[in-house]
PDB file of C-alpha atoms in Angstrom:
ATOM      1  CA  UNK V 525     -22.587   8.758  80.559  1.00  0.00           C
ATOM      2  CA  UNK V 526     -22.287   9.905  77.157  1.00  0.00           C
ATOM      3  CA  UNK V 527     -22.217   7.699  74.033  1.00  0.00           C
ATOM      4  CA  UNK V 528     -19.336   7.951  71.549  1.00  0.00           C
ATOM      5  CA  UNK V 529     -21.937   8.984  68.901  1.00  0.00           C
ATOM      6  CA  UNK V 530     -22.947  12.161  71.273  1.00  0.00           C
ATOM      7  CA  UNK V 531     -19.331  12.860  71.948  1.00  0.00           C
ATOM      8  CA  UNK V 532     -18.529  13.054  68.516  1.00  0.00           C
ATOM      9  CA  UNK V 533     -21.543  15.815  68.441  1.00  0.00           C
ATOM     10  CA  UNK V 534     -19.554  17.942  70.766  1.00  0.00           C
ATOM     11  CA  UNK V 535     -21.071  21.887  70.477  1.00  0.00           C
ATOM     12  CA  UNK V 536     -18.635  23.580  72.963  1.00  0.00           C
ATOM     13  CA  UNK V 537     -17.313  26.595  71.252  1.00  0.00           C
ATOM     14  CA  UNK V 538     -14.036  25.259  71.320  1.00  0.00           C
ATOM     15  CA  UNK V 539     -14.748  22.408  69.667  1.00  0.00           C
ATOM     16  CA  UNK V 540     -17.100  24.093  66.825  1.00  0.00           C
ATOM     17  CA  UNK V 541     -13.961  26.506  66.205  1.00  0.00           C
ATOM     18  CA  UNK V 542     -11.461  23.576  65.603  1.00  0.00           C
ATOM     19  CA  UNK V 543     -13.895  22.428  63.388  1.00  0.00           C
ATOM     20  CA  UNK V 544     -14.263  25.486  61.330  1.00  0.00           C
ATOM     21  CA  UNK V 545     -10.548  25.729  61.188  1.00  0.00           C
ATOM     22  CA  UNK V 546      -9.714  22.398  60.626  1.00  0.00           C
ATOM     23  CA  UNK V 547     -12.394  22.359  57.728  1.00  0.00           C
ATOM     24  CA  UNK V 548     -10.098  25.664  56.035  1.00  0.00           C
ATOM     25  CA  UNK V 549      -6.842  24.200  56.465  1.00  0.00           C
ATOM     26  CA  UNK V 550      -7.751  20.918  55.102  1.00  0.00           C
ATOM     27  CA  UNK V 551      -9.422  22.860  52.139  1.00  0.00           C
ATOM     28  CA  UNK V 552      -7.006  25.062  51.505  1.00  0.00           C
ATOM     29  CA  UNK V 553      -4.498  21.761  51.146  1.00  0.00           C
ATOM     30  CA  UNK V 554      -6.395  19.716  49.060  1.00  0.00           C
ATOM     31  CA  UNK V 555      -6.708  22.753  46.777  1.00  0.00           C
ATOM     32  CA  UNK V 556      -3.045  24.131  47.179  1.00  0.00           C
ATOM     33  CA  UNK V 557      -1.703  20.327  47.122  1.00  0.00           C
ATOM     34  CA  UNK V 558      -3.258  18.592  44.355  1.00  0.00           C
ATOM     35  CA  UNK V 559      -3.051  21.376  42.173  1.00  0.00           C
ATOM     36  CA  UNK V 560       0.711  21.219  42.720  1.00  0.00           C
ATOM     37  CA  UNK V 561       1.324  17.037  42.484  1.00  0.00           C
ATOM     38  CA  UNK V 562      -1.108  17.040  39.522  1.00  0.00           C
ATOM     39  CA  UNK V 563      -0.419  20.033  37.213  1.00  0.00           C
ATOM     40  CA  UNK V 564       3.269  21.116  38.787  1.00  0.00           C
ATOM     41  CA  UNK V 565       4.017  23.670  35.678  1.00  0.00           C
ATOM     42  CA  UNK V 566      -0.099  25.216  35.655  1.00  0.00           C
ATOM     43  CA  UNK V 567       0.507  25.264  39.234  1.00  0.00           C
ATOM     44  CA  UNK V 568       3.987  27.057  39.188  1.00  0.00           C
ATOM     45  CA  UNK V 569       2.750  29.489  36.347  1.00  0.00           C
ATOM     46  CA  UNK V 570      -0.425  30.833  37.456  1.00  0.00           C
ATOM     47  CA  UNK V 571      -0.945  30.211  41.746  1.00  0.00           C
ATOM     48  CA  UNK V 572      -2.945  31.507  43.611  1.00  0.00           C
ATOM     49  CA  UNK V 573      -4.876  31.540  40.305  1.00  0.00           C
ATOM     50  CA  UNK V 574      -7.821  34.424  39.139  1.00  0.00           C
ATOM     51  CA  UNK V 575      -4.856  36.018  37.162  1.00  0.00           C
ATOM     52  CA  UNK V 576      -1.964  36.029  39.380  1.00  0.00           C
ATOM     53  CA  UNK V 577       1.147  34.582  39.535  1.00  0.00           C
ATOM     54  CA  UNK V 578       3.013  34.819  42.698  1.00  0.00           C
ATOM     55  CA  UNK V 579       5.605  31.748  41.866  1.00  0.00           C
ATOM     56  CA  UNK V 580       8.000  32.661  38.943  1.00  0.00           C
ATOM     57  CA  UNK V 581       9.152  35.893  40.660  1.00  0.00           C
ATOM     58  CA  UNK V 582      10.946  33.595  43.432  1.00  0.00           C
ATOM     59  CA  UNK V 583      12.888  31.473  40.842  1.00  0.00           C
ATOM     60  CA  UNK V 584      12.913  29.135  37.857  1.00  0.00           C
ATOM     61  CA  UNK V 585      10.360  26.193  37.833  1.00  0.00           C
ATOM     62  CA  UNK V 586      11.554  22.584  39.247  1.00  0.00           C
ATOM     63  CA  UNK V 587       9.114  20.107  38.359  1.00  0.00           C
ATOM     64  CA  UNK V 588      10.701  18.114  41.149  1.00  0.00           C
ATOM     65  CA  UNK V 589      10.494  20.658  43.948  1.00  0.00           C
ATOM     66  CA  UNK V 590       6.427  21.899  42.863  1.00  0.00           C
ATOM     67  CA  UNK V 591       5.688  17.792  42.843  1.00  0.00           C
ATOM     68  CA  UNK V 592       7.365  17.663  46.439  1.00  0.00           C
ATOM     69  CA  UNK V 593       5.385  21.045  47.481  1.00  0.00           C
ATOM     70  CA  UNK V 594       2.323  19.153  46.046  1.00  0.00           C
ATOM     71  CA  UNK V 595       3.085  15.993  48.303  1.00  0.00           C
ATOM     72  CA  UNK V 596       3.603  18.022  51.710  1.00  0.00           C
ATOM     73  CA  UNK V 597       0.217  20.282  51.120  1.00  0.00           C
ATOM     74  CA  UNK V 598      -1.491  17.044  50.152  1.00  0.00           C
ATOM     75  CA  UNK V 599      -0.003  14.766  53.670  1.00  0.00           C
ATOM     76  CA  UNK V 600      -1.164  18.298  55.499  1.00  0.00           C
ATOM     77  CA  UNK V 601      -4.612  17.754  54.330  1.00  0.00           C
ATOM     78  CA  UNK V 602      -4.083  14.401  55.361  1.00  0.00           C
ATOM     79  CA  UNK V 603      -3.332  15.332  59.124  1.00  0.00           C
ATOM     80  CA  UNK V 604      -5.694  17.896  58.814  1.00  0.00           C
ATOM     81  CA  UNK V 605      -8.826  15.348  58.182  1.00  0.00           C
ATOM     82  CA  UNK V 606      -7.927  12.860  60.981  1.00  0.00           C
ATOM     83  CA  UNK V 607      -7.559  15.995  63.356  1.00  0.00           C
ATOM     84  CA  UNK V 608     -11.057  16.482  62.156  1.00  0.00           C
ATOM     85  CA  UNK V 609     -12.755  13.265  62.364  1.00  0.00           C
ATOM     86  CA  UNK V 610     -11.546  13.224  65.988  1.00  0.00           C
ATOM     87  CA  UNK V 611     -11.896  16.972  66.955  1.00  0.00           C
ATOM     88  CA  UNK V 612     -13.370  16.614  70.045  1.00  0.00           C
ATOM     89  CA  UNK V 613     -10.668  14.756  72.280  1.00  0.00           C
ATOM     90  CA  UNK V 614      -8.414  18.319  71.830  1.00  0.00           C
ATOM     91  CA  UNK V 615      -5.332  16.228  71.249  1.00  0.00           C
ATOM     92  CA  UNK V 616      -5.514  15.920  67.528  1.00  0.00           C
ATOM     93  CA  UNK V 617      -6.296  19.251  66.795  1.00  0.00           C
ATOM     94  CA  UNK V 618      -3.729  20.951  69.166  1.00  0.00           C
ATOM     95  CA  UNK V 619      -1.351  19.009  67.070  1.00  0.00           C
ATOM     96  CA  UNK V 620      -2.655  19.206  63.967  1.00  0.00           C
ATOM     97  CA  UNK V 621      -2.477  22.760  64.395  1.00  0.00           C
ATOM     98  CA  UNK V 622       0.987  23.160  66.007  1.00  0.00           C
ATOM     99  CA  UNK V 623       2.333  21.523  62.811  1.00  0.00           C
ATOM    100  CA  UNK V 624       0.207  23.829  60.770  1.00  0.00           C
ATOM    101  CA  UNK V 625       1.495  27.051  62.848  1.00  0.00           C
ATOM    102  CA  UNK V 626       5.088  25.973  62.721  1.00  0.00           C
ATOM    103  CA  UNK V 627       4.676  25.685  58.538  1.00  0.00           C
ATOM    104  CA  UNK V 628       2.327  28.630  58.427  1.00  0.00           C
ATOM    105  CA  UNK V 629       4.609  31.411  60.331  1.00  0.00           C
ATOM    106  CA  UNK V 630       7.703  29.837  58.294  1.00  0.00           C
ATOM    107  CA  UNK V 631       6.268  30.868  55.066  1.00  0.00           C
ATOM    108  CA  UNK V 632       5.343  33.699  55.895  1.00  0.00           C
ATOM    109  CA  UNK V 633       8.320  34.886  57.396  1.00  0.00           C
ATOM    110  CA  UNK V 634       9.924  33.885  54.079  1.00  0.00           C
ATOM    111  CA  UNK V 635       7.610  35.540  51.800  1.00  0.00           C
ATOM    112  CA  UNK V 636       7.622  38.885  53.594  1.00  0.00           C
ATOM    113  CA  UNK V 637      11.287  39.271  53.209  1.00  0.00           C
ATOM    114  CA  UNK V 638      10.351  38.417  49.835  1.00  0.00           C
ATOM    115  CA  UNK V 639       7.624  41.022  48.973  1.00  0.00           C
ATOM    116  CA  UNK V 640      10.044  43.791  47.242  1.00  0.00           C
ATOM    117  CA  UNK V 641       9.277  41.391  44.234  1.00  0.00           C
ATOM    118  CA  UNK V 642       6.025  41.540  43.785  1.00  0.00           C
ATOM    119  CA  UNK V 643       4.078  44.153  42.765  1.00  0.00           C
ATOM    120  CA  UNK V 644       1.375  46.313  45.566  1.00  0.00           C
ATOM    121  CA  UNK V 645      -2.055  44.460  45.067  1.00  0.00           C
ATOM    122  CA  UNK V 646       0.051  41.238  45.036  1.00  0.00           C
ATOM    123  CA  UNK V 647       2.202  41.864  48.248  1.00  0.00           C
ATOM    124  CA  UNK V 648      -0.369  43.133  50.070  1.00  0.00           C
ATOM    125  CA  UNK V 649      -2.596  39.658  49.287  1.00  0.00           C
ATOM    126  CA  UNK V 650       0.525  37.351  50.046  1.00  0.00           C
ATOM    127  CA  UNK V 651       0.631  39.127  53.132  1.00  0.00           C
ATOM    128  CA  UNK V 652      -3.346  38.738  54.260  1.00  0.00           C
ATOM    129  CA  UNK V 653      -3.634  34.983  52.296  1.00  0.00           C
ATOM    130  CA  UNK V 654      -0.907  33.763  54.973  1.00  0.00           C
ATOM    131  CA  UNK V 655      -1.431  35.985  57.754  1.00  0.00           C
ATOM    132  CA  UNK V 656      -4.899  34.286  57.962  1.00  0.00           C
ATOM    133  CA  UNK V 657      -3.603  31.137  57.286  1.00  0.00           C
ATOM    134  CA  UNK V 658      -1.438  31.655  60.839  1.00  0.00           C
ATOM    135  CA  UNK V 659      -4.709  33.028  62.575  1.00  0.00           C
ATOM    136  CA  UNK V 660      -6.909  29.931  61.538  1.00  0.00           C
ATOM    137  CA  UNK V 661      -4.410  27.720  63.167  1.00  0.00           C
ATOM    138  CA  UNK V 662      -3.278  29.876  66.231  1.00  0.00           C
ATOM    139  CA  UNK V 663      -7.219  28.174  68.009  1.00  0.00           C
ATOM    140  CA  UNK V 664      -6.128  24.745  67.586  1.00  0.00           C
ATOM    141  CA  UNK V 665      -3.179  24.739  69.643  1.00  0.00           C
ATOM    142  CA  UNK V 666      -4.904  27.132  72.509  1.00  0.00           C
ATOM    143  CA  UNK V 667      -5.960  24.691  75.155  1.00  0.00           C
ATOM    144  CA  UNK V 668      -9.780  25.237  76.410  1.00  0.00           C
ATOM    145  CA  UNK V 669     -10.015  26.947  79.865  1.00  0.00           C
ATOM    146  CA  UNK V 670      -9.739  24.646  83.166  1.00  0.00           C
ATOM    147  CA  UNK V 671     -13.183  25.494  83.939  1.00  0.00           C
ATOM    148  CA  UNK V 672     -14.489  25.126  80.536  1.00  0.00           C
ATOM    149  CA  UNK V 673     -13.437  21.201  80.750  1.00  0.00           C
ATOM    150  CA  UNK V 674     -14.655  21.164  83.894  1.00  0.00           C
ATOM    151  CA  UNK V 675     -17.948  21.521  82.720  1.00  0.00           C
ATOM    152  CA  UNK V 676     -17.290  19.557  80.289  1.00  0.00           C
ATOM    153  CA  UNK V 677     -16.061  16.097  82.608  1.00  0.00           C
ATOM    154  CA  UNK V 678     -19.341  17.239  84.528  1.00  0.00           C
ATOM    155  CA  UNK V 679     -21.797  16.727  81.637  1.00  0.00           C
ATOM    156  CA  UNK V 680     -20.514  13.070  81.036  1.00  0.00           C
ATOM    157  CA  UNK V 681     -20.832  11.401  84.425  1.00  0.00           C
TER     158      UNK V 681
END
């Protein structure tokens, strides 16, 4: 039988690709989220940052509303880490990553219809920075092959 300590050193491809995109998405939140609670107007006047601005285009800064953008990105980061420290029983991540899909393909079905406002360099990077976002969590909610966790359940007895 396996130990909890080995379990928790699970190498199955599945469980090494949850990882990696479990590690992104909870990166990209910390980053996104405190940046937003902590500095709201910095935040609203220069994201994604390295001389962009991609927020004042889509409407006049509310303090309020960046703080509460702030607070979600930061609980998603949350979510994101507990899916992570328990990775390998497949539950946490699938959800932690159907939350993340549902968020992830509703922004960026907003910002698309939104792109006519931005100029090329910066529509075309809106449009990669949350396309990827939707293909790092698209392997968390795709269940591992019956025969993979077959061989899996095999290992342990």
């Amino acid at each position: 039988m396996i130990s909890s300590s080995e379990a928790r050193q699970d190498k199955s491809p599945k469980v090494v690709i949850d990882r990696a995109c479990l590690a992104v998405l909870t990166f990209a939140s910390v980053f996104t989220g405190a940046w937003a609670y902590f500095a709201p107007r910095f935040f609203y006047d220069s994201f994604p940052g390295l001389g962009l601005s991609w927020l004042p285009q889509l409407g006049p800064y509310n303090e309020h509303f960046v703080k509460d953008v702030g607070a979600m990105f930061l609980a998603l980061a949350v979510l994101s880490a507990v899916a992570l420290r328990h990775v390998d029983d497949g539950r946490s991540s699938r959800m932690a990553g159907a939350v993340w899909l549902v968020f992830n393909v509703l922004h960026f079905g907003y910002h698309v219809t939104m792109l006519h406002m931005y100029e090329p360099l910066d529509q075309v990077l809106n449009v990669i920075v949350l396309g990827v976002l939707i293909v790092v969590s698209v392997p968390l909610v795709v269940q591992p092959r019956a025969d993979a966790r077959s061989a899996v359940r095999g290992r342990q007895v």
